mmCIF file of C-alpha atoms in Angstrom:
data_model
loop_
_atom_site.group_PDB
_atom_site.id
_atom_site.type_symbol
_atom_site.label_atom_id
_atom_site.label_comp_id
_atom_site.label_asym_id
_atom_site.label_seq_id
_atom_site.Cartn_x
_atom_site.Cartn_y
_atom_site.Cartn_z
ATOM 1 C CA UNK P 14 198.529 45.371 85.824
ATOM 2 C CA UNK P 15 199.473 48.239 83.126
ATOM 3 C CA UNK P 16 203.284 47.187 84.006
ATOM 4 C CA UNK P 17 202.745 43.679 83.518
ATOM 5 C CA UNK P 18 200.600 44.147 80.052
ATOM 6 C CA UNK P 19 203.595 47.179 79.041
ATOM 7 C CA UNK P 20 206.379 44.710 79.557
ATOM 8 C CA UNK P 21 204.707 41.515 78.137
ATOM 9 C CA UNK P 22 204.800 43.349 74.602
ATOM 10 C CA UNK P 23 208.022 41.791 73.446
ATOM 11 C CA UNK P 24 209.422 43.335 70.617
ATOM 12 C CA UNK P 25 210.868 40.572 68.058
ATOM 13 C CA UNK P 26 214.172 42.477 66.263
ATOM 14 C CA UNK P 27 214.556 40.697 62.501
ATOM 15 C CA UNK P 28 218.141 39.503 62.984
ATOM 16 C CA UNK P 29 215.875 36.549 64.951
ATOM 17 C CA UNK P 30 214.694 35.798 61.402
ATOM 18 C CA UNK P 31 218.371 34.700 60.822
ATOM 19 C CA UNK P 32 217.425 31.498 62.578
ATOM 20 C CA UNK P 33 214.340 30.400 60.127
ATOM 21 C CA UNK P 34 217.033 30.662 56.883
ATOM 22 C CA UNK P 35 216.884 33.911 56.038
ATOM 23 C CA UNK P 36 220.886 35.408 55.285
ATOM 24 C CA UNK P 37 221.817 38.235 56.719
ATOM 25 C CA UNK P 38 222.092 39.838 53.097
ATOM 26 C CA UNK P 39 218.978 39.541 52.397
ATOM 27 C CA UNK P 40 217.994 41.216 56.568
ATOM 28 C CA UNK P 41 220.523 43.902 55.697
ATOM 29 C CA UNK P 42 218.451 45.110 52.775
ATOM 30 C CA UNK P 43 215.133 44.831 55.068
ATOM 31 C CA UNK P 44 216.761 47.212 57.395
ATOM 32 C CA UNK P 45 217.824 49.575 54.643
ATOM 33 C CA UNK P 46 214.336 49.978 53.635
ATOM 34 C CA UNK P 47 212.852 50.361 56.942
ATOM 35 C CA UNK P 48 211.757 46.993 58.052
ATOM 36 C CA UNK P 49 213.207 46.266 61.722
ATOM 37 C CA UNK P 50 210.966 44.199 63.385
ATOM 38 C CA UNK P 51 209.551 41.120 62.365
ATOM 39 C CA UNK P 52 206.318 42.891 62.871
ATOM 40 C CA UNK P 53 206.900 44.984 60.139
ATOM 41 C CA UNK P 54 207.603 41.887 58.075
ATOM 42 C CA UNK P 55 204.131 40.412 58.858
ATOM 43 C CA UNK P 56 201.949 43.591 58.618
ATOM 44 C CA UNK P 57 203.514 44.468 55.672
ATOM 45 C CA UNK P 58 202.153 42.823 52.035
ATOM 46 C CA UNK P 59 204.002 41.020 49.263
ATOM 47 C CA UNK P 60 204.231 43.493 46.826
ATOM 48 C CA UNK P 61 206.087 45.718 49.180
ATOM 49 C CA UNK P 62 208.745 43.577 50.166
ATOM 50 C CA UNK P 63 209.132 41.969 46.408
ATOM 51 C CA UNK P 64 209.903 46.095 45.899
ATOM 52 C CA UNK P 65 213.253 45.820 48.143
ATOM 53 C CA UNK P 66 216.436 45.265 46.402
ATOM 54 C CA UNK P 67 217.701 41.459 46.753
ATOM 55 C CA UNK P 68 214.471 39.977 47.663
ATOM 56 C CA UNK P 69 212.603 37.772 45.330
ATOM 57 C CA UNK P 70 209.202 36.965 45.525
ATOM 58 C CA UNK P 71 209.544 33.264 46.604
ATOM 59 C CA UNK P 72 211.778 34.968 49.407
ATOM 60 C CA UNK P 73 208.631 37.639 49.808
ATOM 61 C CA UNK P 74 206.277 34.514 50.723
ATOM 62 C CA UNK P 75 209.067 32.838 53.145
ATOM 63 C CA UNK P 76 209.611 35.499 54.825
ATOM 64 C CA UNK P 77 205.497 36.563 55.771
ATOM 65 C CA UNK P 78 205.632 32.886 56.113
ATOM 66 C CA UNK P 79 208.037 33.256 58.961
ATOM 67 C CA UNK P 80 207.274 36.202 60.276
ATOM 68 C CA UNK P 81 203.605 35.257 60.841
ATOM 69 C CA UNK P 82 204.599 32.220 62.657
ATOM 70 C CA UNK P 83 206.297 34.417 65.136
ATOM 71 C CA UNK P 84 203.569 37.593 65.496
ATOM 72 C CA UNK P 85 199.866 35.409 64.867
ATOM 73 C CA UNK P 86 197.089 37.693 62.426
ATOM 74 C CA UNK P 87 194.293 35.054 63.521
ATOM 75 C CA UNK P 88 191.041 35.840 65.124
ATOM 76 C CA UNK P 89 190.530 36.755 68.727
ATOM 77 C CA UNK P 90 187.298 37.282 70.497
ATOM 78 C CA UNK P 91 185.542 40.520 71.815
ATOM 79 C CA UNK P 92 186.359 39.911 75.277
ATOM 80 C CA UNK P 93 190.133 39.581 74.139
ATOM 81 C CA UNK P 94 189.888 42.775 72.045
ATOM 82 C CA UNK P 95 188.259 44.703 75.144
ATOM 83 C CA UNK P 96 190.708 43.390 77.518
ATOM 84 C CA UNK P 97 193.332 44.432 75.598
ATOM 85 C CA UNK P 98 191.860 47.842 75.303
ATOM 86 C CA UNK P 99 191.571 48.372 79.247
ATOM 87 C CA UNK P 100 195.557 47.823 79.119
ATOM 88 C CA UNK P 101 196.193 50.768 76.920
ATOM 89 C CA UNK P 102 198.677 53.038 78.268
ATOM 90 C CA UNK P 103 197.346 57.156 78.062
ATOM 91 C CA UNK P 104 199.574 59.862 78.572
ATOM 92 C CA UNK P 105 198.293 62.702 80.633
ATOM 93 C CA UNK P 106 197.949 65.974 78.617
ATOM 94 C CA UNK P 107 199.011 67.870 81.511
ATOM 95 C CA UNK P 108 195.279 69.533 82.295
ATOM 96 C CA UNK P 109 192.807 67.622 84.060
ATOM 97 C CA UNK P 110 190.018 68.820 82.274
ATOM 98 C CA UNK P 111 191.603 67.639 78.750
ATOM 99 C CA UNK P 112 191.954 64.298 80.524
ATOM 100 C CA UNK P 113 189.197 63.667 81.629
ATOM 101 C CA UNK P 114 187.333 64.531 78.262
ATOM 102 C CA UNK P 115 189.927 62.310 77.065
ATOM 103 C CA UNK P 116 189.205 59.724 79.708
ATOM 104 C CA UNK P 117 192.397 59.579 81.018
ATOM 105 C CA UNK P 118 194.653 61.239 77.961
ATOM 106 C CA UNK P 119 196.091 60.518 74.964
ATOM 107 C CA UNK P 120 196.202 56.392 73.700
ATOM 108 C CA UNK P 121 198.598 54.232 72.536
ATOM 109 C CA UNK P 122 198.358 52.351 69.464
ATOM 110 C CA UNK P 123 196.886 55.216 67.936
ATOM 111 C CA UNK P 124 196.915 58.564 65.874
ATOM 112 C CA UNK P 125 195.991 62.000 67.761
ATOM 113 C CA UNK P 126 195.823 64.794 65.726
ATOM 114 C CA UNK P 127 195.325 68.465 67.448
ATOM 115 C CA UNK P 128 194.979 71.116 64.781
ATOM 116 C CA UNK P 129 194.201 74.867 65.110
ATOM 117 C CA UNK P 130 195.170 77.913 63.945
ATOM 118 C CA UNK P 131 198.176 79.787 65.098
ATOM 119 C CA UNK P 132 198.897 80.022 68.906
ATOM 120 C CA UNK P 133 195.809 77.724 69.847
ATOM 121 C CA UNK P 134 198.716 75.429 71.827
ATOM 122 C CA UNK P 135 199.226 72.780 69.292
ATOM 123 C CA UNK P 136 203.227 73.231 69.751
ATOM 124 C CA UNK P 137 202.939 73.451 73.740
ATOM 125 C CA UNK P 138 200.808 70.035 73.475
ATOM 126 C CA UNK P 139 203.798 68.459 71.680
ATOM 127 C CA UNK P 140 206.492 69.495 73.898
ATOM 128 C CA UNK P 141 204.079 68.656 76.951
ATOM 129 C CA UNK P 142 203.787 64.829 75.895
ATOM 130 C CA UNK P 143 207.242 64.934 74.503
ATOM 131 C CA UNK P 144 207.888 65.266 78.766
ATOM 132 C CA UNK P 145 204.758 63.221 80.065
ATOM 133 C CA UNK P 146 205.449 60.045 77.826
ATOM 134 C CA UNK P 147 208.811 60.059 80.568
ATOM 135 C CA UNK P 148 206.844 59.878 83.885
ATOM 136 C CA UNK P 149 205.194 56.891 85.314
ATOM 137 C CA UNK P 150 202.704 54.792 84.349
ATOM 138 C CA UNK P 151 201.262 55.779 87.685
ATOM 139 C CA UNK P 152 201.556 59.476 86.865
ATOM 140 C CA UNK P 153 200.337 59.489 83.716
ATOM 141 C CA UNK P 154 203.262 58.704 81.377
ATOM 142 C CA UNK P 155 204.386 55.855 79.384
ATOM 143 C CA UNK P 156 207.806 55.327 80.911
ATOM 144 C CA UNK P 157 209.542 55.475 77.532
ATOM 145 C CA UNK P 158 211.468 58.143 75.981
ATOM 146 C CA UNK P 159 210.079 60.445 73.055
ATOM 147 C CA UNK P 160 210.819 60.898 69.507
ATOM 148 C CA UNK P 161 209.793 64.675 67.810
ATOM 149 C CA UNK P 162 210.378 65.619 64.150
ATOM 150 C CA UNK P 163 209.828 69.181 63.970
ATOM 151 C CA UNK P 164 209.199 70.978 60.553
ATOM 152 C CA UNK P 165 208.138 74.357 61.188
ATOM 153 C CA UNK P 166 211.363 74.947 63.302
ATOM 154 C CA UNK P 167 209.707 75.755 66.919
ATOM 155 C CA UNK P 168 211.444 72.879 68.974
ATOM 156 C CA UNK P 169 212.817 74.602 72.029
ATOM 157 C CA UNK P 170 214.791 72.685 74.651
ATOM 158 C CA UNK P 171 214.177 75.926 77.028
ATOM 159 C CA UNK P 172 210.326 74.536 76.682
ATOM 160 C CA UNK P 173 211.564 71.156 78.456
ATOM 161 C CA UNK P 174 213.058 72.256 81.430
ATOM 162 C CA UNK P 175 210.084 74.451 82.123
ATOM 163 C CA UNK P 176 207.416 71.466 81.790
ATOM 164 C CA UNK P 177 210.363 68.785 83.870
ATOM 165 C CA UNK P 178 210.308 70.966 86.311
ATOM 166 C CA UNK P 179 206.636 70.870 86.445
ATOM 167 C CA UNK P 180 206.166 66.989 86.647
ATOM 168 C CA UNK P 181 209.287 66.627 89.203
ATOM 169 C CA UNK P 182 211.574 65.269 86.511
ATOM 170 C CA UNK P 183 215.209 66.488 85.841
ATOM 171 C CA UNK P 184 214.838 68.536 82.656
ATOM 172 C CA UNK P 185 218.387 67.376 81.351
ATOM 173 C CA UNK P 186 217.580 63.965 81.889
ATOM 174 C CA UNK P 187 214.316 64.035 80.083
ATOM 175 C CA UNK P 188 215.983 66.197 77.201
ATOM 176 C CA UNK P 189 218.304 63.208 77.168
ATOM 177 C CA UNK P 190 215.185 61.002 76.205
ATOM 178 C CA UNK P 191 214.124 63.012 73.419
ATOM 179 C CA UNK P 192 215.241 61.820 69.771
ATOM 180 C CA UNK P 193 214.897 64.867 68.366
ATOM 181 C CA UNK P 194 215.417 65.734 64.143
ATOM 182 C CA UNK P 195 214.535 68.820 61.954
ATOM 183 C CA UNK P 196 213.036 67.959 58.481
ATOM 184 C CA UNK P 197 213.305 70.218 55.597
ATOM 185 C CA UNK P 198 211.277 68.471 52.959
ATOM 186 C CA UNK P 199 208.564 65.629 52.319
ATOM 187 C CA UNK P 200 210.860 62.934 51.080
ATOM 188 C CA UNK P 201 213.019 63.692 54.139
ATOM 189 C CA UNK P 202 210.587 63.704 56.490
ATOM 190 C CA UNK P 203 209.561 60.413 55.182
ATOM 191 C CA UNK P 204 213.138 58.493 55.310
ATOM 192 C CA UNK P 205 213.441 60.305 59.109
ATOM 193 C CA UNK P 206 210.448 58.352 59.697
ATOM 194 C CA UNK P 207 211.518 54.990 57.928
ATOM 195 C CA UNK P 208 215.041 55.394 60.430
ATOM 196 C CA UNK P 209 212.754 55.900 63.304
ATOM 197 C CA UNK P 210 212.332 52.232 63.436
ATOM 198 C CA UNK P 211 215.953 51.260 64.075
ATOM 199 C CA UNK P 212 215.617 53.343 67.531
ATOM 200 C CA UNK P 213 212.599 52.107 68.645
ATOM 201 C CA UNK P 214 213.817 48.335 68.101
ATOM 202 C CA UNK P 215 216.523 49.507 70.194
ATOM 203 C CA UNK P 216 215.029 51.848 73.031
ATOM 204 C CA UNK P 217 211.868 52.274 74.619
ATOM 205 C CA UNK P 218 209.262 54.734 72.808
ATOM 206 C CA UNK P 219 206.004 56.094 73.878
ATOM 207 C CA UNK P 220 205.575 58.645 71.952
ATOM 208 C CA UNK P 221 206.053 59.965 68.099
ATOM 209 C CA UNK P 222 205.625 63.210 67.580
ATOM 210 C CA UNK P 223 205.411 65.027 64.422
ATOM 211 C CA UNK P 224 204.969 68.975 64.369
ATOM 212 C CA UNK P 225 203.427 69.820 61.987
ATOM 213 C CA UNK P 226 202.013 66.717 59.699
ATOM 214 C CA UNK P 227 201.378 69.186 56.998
ATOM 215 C CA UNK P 228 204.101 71.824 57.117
ATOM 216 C CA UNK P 229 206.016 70.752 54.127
ATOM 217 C CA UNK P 230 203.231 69.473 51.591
ATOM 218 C CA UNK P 231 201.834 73.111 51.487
ATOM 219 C CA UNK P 232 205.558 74.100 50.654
ATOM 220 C CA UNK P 233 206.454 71.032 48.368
ATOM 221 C CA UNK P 234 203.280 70.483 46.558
ATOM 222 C CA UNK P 235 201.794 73.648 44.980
ATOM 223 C CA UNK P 236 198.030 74.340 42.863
ATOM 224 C CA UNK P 237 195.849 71.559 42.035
ATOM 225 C CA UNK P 238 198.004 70.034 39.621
ATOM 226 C CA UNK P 239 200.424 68.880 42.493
ATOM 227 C CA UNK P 240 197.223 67.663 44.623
ATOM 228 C CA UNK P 241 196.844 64.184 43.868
ATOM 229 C CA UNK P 242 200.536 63.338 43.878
ATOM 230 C CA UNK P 243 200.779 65.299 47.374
ATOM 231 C CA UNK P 244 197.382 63.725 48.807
ATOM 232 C CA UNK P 245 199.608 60.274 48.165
ATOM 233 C CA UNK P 246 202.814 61.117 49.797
ATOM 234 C CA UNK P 247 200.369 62.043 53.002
ATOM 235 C CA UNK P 248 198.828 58.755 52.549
ATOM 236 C CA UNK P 249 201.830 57.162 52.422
ATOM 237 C CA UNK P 250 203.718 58.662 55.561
ATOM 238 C CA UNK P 251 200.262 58.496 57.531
ATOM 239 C CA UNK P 252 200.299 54.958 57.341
ATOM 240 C CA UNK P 253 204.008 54.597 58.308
ATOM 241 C CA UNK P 254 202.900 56.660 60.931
ATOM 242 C CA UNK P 255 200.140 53.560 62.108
ATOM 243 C CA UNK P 256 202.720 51.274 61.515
ATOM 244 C CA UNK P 257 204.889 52.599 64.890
ATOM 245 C CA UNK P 258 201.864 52.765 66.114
ATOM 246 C CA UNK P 259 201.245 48.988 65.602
ATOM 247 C CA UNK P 260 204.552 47.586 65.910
ATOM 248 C CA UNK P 261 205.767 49.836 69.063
ATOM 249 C CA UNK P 262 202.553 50.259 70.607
ATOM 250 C CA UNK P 263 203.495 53.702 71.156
ATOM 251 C CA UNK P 264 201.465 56.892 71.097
ATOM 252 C CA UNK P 265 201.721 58.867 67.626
ATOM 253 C CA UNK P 266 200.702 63.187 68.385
ATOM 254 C CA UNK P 267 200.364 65.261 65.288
ATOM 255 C CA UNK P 268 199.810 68.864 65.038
ATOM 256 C CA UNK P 269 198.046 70.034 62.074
ATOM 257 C CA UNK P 270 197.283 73.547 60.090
ATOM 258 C CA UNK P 271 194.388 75.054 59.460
ATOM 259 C CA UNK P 272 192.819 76.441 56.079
ATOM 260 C CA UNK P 273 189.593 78.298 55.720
ATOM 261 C CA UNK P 274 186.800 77.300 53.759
ATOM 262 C CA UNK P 275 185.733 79.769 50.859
ATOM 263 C CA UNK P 276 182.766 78.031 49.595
ATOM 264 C CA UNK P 277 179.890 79.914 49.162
ATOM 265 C CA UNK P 278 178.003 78.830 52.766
ATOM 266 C CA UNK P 279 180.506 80.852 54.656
ATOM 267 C CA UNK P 280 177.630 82.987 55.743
ATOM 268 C CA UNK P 281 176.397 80.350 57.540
ATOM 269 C CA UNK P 282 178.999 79.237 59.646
ATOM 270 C CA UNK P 283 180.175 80.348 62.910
ATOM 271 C CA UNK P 284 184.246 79.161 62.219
ATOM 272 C CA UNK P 285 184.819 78.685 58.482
ATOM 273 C CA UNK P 286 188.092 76.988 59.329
ATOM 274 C CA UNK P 287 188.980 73.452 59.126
ATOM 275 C CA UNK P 288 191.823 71.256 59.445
ATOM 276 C CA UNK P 289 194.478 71.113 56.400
ATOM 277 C CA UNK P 290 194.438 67.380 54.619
ATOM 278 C CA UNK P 291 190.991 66.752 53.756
ATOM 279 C CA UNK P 292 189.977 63.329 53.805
ATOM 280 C CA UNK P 293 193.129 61.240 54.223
ATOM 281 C CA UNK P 294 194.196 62.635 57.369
ATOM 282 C CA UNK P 295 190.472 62.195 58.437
ATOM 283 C CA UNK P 296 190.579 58.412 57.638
ATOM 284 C CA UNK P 297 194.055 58.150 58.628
ATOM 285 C CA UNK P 298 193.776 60.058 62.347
ATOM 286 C CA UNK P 299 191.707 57.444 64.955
ATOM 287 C CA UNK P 300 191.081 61.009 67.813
ATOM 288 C CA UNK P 301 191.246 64.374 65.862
ATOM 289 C CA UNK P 302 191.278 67.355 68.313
ATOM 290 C CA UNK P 303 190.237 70.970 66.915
ATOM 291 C CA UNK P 304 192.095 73.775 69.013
ATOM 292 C CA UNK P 305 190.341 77.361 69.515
ATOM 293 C CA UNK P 306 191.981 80.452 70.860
ATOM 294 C CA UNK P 307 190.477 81.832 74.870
ATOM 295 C CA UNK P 308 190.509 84.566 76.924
ATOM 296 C CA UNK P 309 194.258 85.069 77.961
ATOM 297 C CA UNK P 310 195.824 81.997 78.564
ATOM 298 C CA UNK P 311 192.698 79.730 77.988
ATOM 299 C CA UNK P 312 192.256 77.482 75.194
ATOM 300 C CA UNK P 313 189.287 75.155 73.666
ATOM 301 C CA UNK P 314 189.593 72.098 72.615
ATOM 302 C CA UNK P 315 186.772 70.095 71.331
ATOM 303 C CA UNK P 316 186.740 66.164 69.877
ATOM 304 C CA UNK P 317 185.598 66.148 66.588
ATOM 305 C CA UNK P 318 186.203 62.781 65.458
ATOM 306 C CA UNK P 319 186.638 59.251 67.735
ATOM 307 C CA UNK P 320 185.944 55.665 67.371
ATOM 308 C CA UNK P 321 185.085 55.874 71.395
ATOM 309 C CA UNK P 322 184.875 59.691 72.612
ATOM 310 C CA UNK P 323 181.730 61.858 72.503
ATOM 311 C CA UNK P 324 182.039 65.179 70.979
ATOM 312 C CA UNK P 325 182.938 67.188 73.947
ATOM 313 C CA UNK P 326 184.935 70.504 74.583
ATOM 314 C CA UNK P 327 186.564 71.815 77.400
ATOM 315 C CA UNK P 328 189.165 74.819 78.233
ATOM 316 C CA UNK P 329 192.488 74.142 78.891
ATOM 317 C CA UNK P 330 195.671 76.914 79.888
ATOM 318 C CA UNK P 331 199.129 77.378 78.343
ATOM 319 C CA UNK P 332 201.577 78.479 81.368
ATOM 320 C CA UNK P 333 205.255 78.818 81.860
ATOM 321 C CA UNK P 334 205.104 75.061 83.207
ATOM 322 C CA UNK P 335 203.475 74.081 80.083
ATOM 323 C CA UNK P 336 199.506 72.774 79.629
ATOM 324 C CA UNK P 337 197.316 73.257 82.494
ATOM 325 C CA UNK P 338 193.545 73.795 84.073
ATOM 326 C CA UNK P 339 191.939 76.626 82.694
ATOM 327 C CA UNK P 340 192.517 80.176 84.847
ATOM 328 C CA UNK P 341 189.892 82.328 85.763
#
């Protein structure tokens, strides 16, 4: 059944758009700003695409005119909505304990965020489902390949042939399947994501995966002065970020840094850290995952935020084959 729904998701490229009387000018300039899909044409607003060199706003309303023709925004019921839902592809975390908190792992169509301090497994989680998203629907995965943008540098290949090896997979094959791309600053890690969508028009995706969301607005934006602008830039790139999600229906991961509180009711609580981003990662992010350090190899991981999750915690283990059941 998961195949059937999986395959059924057609993805509409917007050269098709060539056939409603659009030129191929104007879908050249769509590209060059990021569009690739019709999808993006219809989930995107007027305003945006009048913004794009070349395109006018009577071509602006003809082409959500078109593209909305092709991918319907209408109503559907309840029972449509849930039945969709129970057709949601999850990709295992690698620990059946995580899962099952989870209920069965990571979605698609959505936003996980795992932050933590330093060595709570944050970086192990993204190379993990940077492997699982590979694997079967049957065995957890998503069957698609994986796209990582890393900005704190800690991508290791030598990481992926330990966790292939785990799941039975051929870890130069599944290194094969990994779109992988180092960004240095904000505005680059933007346009990385804005190119992302040419690939996944082209190739199957499961998952994005962005280590670490934050990295590079603590280094580019500096003091309160720099807040608001920064706190918009995040906005900004989140939503791309829901976009894929949308348009792909592919799982989006992001790792996120911590920052301690230094308020005056410190005294008073038990871990004064809290996840870097403040409120627009919080409305942006639909499962947010905190990360504690264990004993040895263990980890904690409790849900602090979900539409559908309770607020739950369980231990998890970071081994040489990657993310698995907690050790005694």
């Amino acid at each position: 059944m998961k195949n059937e729904k999986r395959e059924n998701k057609q993805i509409f490229k917007i050269n098709e758009l060539e056939k409603t009387g659009i030129s191929a000018a104007d879908i050249k300039h769509l590209q060059n700003a990021g569009f690739h899909t019709i999808k993006s044409i219809a989930y995107s607003s007027k305003k945006k695409l009048i913004e794009i060199r070349g395109i006018s706003e009577a071509k602006a309303e003809k082409l959500i005119h078109e593209a909305t023709k092709i991918v319907p925004l209408g109503f559907c019921s309840g029972k449509d909505a849930y039945m969709n839902r129970q057709q949601l592809i999850r990709l295992t975390t690698g620990s059946l304990a995580l899962d099952k908190i989870l209920r069965g792992g990571i979605e698609t169509g959505s936003i996980t965020e795992f932050s933590g301090e330093f060595r709570t497994g944050k970086t192990q989680l993204c190379h993990n489902f940077a492997v699982s998203a590979q694997l079967s629907y049957e065995k957890g995965g998503g069957e698609g390949r994986a796209l990582f943008i890393d900005t704190e540098g800690t991508f290791r290949p030598e990481r992926i042939y330990d966790i292939s090896e785990r799941f039975g997979l051929n870890g130069t094959d599944v290194l094969d399947n990994i779109a992988f791309t180092r960004a240095y600053n904000v505005d680059q890690q933007m346009e990385i994501l804005n190119s992302a969508g040419a690939l996944m028009a082209e190739m199957k995706f499961a998952v994005l995966i962005v280590d670490s969301i934050i990295a590079l607005y603590r280094t580019d934006f500096v003091g309160r002065g720099e807040l608001n602008s920064r706190q918009q830039h995040l906005g900004k790139f989140l939503k791309q970020l829901q976009r894929k999600c949308d348009e792909f229906n592919i799982a989006v991961v992001i790792s996120n840094q911590v920052v301690a509180q230094v308020d005056g009711c410190n005294s008073f609580v038990p871990d004064p850290k809290k996840a870097c981003g403040g409120n627009i990662i919080a409305h942006a992010v639909q499962t947010r995952l905190f990360l504690k350090k264990g004993k040895g190899v263990n980890r904690g991981c409790t849900i602090q935020d979900s539409p559908n999750l309770p607020p739950l915690t369980c231990t998890f283990s970071i081994t040489g084959a990657g993310i698995g059941d907690a050790v005694e």
